[in-house]
Coordinates of C-alpha atoms and ligand atoms in Angstrom, one line a residue:
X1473 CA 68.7 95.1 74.9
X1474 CA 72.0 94.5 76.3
X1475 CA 75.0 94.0 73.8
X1476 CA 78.4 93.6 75.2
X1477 CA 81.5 93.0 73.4
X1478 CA 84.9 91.8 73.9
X1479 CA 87.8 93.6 71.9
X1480 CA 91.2 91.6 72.1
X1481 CA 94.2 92.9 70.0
X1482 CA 95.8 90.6 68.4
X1483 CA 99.3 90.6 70.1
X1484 CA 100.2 87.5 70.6
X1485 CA 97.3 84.6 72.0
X1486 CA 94.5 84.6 74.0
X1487 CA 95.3 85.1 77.9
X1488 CA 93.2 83.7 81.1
X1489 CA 93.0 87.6 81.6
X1490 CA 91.3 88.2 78.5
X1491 CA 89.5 85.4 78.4
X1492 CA 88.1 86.3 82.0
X1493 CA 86.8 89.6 80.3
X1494 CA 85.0 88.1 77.5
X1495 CA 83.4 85.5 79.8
X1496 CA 81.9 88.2 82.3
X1497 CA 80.7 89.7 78.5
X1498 CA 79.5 87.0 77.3
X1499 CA 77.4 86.2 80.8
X1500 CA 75.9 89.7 81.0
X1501 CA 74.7 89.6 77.4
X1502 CA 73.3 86.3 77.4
X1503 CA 71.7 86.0 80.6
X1504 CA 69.7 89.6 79.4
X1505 CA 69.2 87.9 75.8
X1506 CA 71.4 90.4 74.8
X1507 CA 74.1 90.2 72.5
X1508 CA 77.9 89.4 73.0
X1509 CA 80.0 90.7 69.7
X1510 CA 83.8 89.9 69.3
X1511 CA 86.2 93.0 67.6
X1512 CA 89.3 92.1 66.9
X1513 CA 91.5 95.7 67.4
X1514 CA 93.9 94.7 64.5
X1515 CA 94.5 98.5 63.7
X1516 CA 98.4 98.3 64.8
X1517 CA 99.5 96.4 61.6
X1518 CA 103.3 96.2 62.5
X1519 CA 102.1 94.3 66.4
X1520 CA 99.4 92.6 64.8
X1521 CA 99.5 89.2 62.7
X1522 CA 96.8 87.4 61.1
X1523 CA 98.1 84.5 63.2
X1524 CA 97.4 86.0 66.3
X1525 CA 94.0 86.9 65.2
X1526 CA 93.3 83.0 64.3
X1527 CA 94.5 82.0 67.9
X1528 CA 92.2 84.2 69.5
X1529 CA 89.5 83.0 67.3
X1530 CA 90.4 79.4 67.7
X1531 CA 90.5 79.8 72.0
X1532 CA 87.3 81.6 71.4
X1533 CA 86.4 78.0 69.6
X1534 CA 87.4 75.5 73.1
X1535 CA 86.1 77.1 75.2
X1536 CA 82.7 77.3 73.2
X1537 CA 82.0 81.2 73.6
X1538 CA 80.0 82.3 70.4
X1539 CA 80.2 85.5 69.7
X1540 CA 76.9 86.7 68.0
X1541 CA 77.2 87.3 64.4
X1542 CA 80.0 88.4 62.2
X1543 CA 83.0 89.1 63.8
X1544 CA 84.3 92.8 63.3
X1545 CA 88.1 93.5 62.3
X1546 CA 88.8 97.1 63.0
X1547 CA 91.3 96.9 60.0
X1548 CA 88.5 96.5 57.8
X1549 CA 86.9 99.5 59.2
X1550 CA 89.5 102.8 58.4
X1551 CA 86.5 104.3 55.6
X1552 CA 84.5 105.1 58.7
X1553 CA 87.1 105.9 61.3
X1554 CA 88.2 108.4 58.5
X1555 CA 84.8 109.8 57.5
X1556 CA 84.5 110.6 61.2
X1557 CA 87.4 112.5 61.7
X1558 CA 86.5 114.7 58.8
X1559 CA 83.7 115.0 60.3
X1560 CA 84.9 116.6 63.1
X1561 CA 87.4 118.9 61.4
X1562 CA 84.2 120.2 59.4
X1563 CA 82.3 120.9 62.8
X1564 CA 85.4 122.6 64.3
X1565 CA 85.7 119.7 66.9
X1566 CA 89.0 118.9 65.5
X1567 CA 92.2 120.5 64.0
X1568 CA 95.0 120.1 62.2
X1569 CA 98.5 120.4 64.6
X1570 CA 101.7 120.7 62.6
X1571 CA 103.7 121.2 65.6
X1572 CA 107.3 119.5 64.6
X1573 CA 108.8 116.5 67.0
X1574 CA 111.4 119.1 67.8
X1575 CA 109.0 121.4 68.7
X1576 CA 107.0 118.6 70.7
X1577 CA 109.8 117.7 72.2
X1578 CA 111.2 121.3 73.2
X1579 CA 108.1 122.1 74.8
X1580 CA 108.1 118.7 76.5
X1581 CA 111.9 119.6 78.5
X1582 CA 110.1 122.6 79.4
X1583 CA 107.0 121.1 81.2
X1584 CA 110.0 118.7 82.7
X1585 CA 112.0 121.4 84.3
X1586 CA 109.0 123.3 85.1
X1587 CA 107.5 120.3 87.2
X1588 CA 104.7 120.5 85.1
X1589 CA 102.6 117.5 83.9
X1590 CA 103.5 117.2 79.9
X1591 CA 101.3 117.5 77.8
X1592 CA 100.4 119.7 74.7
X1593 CA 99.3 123.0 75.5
X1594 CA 97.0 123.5 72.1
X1595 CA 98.7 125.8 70.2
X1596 CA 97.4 124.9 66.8
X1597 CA 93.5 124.8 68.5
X1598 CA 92.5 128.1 67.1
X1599 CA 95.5 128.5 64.4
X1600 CA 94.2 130.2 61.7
X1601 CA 97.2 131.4 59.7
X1602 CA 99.3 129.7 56.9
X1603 CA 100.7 126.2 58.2
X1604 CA 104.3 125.9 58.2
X1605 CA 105.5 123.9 55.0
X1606 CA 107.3 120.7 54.8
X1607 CA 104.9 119.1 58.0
X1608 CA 102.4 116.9 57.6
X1609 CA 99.9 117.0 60.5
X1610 CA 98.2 115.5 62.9
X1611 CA 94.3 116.2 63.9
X1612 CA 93.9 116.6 67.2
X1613 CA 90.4 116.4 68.9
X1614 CA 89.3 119.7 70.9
X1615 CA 89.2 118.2 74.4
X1616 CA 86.9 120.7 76.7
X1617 CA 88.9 122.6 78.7
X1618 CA 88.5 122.6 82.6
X1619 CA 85.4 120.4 82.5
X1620 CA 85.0 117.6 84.9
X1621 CA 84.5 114.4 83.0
X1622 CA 82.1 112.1 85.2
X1623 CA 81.1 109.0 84.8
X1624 CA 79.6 106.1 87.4
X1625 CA 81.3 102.8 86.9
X1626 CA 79.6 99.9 87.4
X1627 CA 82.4 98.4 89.6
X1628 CA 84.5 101.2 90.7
X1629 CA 82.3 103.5 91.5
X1630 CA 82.0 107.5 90.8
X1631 CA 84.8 108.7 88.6
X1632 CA 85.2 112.4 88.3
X1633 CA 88.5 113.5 86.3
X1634 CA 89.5 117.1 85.3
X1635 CA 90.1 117.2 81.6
X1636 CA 93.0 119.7 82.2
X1637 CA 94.5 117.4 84.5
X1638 CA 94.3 114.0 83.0
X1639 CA 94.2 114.9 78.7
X1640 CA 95.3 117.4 76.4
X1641 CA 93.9 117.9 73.1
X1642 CA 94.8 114.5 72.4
X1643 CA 95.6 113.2 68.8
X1644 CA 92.8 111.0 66.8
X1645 CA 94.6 110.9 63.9
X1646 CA 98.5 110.5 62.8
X1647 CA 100.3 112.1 60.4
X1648 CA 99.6 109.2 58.2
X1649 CA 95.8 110.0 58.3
X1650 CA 95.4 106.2 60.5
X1651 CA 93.2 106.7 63.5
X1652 CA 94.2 106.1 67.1
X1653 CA 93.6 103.6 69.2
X1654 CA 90.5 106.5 71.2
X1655 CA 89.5 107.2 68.6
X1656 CA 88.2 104.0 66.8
X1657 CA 87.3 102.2 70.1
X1658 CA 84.6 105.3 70.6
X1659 CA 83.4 104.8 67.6
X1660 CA 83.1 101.0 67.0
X1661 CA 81.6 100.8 70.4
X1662 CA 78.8 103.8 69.2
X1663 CA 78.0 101.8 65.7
X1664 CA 78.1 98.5 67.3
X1665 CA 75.5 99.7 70.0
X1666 CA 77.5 98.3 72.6
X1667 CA 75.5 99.2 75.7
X1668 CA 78.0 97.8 78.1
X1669 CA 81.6 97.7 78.2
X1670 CA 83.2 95.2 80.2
X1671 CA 87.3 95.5 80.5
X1672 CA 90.2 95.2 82.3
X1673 CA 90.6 98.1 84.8
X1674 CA 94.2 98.9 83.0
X1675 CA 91.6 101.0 80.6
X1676 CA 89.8 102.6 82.9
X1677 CA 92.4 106.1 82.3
X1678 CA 91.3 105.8 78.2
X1679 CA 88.1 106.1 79.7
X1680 CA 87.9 109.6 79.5
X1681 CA 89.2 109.7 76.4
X1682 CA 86.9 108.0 75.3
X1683 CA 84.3 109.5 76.2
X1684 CA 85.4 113.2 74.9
X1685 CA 84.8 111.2 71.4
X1686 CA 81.3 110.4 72.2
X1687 CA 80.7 113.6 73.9
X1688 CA 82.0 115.5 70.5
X1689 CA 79.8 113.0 68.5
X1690 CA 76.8 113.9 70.9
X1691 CA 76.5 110.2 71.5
X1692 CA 74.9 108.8 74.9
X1693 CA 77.6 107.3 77.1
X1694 CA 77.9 103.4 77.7
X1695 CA 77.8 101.7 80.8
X1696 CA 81.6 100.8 82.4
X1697 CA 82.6 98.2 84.2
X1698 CA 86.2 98.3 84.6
X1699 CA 87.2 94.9 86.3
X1700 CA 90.3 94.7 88.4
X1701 CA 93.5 92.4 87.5
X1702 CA 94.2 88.7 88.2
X1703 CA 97.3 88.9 90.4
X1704 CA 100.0 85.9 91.4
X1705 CA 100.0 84.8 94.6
X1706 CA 102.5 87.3 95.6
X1707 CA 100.3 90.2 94.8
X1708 CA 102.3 90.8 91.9
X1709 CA 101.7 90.9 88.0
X1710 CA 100.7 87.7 86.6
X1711 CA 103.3 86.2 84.8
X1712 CA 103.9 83.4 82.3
X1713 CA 105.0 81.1 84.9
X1714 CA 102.1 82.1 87.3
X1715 CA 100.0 80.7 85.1
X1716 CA 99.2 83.9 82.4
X1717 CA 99.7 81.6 79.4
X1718 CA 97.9 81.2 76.0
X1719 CA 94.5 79.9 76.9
X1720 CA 95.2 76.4 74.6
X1721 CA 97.9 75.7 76.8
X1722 CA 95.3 75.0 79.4
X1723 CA 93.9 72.5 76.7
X1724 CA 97.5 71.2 76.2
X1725 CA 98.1 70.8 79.8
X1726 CA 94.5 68.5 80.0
X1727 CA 92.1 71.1 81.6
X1728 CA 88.7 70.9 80.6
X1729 CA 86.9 74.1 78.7
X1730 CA 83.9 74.2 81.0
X1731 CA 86.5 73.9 84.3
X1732 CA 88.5 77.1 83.1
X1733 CA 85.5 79.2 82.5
X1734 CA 84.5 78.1 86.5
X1735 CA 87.6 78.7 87.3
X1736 CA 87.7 82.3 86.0
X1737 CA 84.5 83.4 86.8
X1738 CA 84.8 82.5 90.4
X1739 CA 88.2 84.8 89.8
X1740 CA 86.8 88.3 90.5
X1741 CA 83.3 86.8 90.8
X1742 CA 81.5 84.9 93.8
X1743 CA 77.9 83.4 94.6
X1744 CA 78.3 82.9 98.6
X1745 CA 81.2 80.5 99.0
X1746 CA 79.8 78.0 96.0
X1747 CA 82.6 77.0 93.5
X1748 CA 81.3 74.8 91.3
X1749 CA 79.4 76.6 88.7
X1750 CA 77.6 75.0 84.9
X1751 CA 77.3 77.5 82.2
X1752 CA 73.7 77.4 83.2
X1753 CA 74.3 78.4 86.8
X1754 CA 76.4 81.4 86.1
X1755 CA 74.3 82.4 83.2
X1756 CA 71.1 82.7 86.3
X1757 CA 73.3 84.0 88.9
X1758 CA 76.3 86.2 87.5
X1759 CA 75.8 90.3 87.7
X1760 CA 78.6 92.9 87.0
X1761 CA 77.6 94.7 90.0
X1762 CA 79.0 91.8 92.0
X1763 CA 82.3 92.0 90.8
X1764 CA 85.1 92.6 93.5
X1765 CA 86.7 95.7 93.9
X1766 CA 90.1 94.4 94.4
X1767 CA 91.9 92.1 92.5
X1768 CA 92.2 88.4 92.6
X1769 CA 94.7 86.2 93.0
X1770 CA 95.7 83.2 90.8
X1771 CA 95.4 79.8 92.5
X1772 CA 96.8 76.7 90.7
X1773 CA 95.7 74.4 92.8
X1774 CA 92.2 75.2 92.9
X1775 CA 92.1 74.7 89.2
X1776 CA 93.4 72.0 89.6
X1777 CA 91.1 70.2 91.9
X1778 CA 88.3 71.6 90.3
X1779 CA 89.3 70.3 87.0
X1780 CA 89.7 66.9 89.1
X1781 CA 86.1 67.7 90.2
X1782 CA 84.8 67.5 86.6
X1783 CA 86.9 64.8 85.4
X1784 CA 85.0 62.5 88.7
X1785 CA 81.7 62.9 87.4
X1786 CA 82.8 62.9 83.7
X1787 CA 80.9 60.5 81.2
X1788 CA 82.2 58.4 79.3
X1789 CA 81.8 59.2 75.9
X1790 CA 83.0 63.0 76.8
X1791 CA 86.6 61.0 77.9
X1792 CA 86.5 59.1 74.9
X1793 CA 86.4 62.0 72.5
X1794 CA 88.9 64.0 74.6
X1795 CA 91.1 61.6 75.2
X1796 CA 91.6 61.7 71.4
X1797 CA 93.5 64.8 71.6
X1798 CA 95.8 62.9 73.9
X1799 CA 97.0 60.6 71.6
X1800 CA 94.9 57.8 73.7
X1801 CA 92.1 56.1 71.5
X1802 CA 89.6 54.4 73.4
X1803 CA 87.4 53.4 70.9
X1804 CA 88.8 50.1 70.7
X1805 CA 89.5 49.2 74.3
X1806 CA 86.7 46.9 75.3
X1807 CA 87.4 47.5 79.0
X1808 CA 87.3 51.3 78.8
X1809 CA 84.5 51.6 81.4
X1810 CA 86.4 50.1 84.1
X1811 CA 89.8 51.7 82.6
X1812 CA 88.0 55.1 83.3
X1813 CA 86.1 54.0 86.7
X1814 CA 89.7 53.0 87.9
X1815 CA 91.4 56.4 86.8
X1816 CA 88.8 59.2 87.2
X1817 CA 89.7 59.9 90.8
X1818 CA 93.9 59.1 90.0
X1819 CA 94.0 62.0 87.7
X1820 CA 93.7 65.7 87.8
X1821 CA 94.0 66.3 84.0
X1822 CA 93.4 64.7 80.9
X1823 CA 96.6 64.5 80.2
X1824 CA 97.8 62.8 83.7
X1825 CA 94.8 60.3 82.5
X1826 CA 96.0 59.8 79.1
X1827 CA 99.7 58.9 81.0
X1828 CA 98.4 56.7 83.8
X1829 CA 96.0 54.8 81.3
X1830 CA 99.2 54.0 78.5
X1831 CA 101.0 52.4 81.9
X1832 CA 98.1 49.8 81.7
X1833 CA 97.4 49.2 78.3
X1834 CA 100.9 49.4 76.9
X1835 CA 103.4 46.4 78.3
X1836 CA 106.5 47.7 80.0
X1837 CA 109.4 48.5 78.5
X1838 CA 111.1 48.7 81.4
X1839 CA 110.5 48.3 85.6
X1840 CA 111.2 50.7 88.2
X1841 CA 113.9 50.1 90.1
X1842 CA 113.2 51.5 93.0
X1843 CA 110.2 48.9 93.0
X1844 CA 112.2 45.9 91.5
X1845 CA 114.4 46.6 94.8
X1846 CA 111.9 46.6 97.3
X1847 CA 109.1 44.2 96.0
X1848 CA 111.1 41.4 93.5
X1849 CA 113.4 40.2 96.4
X1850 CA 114.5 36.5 96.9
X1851 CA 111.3 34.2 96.6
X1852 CA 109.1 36.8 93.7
X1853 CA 110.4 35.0 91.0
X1854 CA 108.8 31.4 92.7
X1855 CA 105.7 33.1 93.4
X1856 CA 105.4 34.8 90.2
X1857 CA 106.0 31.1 89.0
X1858 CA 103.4 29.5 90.6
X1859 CA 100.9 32.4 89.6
X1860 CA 101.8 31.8 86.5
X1861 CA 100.7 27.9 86.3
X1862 CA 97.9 28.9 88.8
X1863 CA 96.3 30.9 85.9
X1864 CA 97.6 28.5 82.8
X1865 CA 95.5 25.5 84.5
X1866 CA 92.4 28.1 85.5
X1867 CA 89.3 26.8 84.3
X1868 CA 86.8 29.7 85.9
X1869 CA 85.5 32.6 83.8
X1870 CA 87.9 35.9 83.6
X1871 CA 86.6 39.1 82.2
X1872 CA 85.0 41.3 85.1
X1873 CA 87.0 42.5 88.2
X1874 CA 85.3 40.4 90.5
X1875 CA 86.3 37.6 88.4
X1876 CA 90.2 38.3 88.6
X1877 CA 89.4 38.5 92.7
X1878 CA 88.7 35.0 92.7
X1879 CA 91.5 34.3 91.0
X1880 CA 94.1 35.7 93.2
X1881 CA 91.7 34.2 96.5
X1882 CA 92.3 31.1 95.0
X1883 CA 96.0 31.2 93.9
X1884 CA 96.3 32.1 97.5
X1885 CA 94.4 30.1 99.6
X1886 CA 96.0 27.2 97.4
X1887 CA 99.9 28.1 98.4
X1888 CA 98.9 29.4 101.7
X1889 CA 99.9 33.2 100.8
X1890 CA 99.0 36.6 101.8
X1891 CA 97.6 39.1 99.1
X1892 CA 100.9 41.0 99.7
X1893 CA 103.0 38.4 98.5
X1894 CA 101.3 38.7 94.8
X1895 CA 99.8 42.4 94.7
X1896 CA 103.0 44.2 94.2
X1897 CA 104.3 41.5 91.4
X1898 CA 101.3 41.9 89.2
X1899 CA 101.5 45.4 89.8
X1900 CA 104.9 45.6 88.3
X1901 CA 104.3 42.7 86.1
X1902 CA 101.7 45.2 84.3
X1903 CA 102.0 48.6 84.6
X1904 CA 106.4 48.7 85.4
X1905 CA 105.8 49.9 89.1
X1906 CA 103.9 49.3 92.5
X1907 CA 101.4 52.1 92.2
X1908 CA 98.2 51.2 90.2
X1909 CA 94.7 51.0 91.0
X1910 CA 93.3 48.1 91.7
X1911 CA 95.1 45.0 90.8
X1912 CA 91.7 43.3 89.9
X1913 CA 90.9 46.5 87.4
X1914 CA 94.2 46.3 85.5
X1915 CA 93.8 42.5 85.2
X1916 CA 90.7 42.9 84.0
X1917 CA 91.7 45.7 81.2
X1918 CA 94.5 44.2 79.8
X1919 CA 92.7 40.8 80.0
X1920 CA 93.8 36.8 80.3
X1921 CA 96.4 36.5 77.7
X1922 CA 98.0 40.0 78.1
X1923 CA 98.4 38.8 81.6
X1924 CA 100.1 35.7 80.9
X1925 CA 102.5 38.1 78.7
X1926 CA 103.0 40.4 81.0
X1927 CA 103.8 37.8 84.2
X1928 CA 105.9 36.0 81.7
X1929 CA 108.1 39.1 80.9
X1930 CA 108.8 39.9 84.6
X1931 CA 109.8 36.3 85.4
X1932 CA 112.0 36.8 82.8
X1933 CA 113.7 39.8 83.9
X1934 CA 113.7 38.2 87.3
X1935 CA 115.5 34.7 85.9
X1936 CA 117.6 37.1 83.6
X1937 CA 118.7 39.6 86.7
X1938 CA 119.5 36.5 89.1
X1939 CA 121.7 35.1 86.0
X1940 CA 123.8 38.0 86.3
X1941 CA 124.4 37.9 90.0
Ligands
LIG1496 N1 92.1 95.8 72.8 C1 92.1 96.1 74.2 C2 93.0 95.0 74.8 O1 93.2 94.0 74.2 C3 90.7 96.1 74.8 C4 90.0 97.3 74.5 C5 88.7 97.5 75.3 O2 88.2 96.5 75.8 O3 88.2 98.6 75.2 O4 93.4 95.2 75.9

């Protein structure tokens, strides 16, 4: 059985970069009926808060990746972290170092001026005298010396490394008796019976490491995959700005869950040139082994058109109950169908449709000047006049679209006027400026007498505007 895990510490939130790992974890596991297990590497108490933890869990949460079971804390796990190292200071494996800072650092200068690599040269390995007094030590782990460490990577490649070249006899546990960081990712992977590790390739040099733990512990290896970086555009680190924000900002900004996981798996991850992917579809067709090599770049506006994609074919009961979160309740709008048939291909985000919907159900507070100049010249406020005793004297139905379009086919016919002599003033009369969709939707969504208001208000600007002249 496959079980994979994804092992965030809890630094700060939940990045697209991390999230990116967990999905590719999560994919691998469940399309194998394996298991996918979440560890939260809270082991650094002074970098670590409980918040942190809680926005990682809550991301986790949107985006609708269940981890399976329990989730692990490594904080709640030091009894066995510390049982092991014992364990290997009984089997010789490990030793106690009480070399001083001083003498740490001394020996550090020395490697300097030589040109040497620093690192410890493993005095206290075989010490077997009386330790110096007054130093509280360190264990060390007994890393073989001039062995080649070699392990295939499921996306890199063959990785060979000299343990003399890359390690020392590194530390696993510190002066306080907590573990390292190694240390305990060795061995929560062993119990966990984690069979493959998916990570950022920025681990791929603990790797070795790593596996000197299991190999002391006379554990079989993992499986690696060690997946390459999201870059900006610039082939540079991503940064806040690029878009390497907390994952619920994404929510915040109106993306859709299901669009950011296509959006990152496609990041790193392809199926011929296909873009569009359901949870279903990457769960049949994704495979570690098809990872890229190199890194990807971030692209903005591809998420953005494919959350536009989503948002298209979206139903309406899924932008009721998001549209909730943007302070927009539909529940009671009885034209909400057309409200969303008239928006879905105007907006990009949720948020962009929560904005462009208020400008049609909310009456104007104000009107754009830059429209009042070009459309409410001399003669608006006359037409806007006769529209407005037009519809007092209408006898006809009006409710649907359709309706509305008879409306205005009759207003004009009657004064002899073009549809651009009217469009632009019930556009403004509604939503405040000339750009709307379809004048016959927004009628139709705010309805007869919210029209009447709203043509009302504008000939009252209009009346009050030419007052002042
Ligand atoms: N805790 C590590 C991180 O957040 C991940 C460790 C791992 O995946 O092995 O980068």
């Amino acid at each position: 059985m496959i079980v994979t895990r994804f092992a965030p510490s809890p630094t700060g939130y939940l990045h697209i970069g991390g999230l990116r790992t967990a999905l590719y974890s999560y994919l691998w596991a469940k399309k194998n009926g394996g298991k996918f297990l979440l560890r939260i590497e809270d082991t650094d108490l002074k970098r670590n808060s409980l918040e942190a933890t809680k926005a990682i869990e809550e991301a986790f949460k949107w985006v609708g990746l269940k981890q399976d079971g329990k989730i692990y804390y490594q904080s709640k796990r030091m009894d066995i972290y510390k049982e092991h190292i014992q364990k290997l200071l009984d089997e010789k494996k490990a030793y106690y170092c009480y070399m001083s800072k001083d003498e740490l650092d001394t020996l550090r200068a020395e490697q300097m001026k030589a040109k040497q690599r620093p690192r410890y040269d493993g005095r206290y390995r075989d010490f077997k005298g009386t330790p110096p007094s007054g130093i509280e030590p360190v264990v060390r782990i007994k890393t073989p010396i001039n062995e080649t460490i070699t392990f295939s990577d499921g996306i890199k490649g063959k990785i060979s490394v000299k343990t003399d070249e890359v390690m020392d006899d590194f530390i696993i546990a510190r002066s306080d008796g907590t573990p390292t960081y190694n240390f305990v990712v060795a061995i929560d992977d062993h119990y966990m019976g984690i069979t493959d590790i998916i990570r950022g390739d920025d681990h791929l040099s603990n790797t070795p490491k790593q596996i000197v733990v299991y190999k002391a512990f006379g554990w079989d290896l993992p499986k690696f995959y060690h997946v390459p970086m999201i870059l900006n555009p610039q082939g540079k680190k991503l940064s806040k700005r690029d878009g390497a924000m907390d994952v619920m900002e994404y929510k915040k900004e109106g993306y859709l869950p299901e669009v950011l996981l296509n959006f990152l798996v496609r990041l790193g991850w392809s199926h011929g040139d296909q873009e569009i992917f359901t949870l279903d579809e990457m769960l049949e067709l994704f495979d570690p082994k098809d990872i890229n090599k190199s890194a990807s770049a971030y692209n903005a506006q591809k998420l953005l058109w494919l959350n536009s994609e989503y948002i298209k074919n979206m139903s309406y009961e899924r932008f009721e109950k998001e549209l909730i979160d943007f302070d927009l309740d539909l529940k009671s709008i009885e034209k909400k169908e057309i409200l969303i048939d008239a928006l879905r291909e105007r907006a990009k985000t949720l948020k962009e449709f929560s904005s462009k919907a208020k400008a049609i159900l909310q009456r104007p507070t104000s009107y754009e000047e830059k429209a009042v100049k070009k459309f409410l010249k001399a003669g608006a406020k006359e037409v806007a006049k006769e529209f407005k005793s037009y519809l007092n004297s209408y006898k006809e139905d009006l409710d649907i679209p359709f309706e509305y379009e008879k409306l205005i086919n009759g207003f004009l016919k009657q004064h002899n006027l073009k549809l651009k002599d009217i469009a632009q003033i019930i556009r403004i009369a509604i939503v405040g400026s000339a750009v709307s969709p379809s004048i016959y939707d927004i009628m139709s969504i705010i309805g007869k007498d919210e029209l009447k208001i709203r043509i009302d208000n504008l000939i009252q600007f209009m009346e009050e505007r030419d007052e002042q002249k």
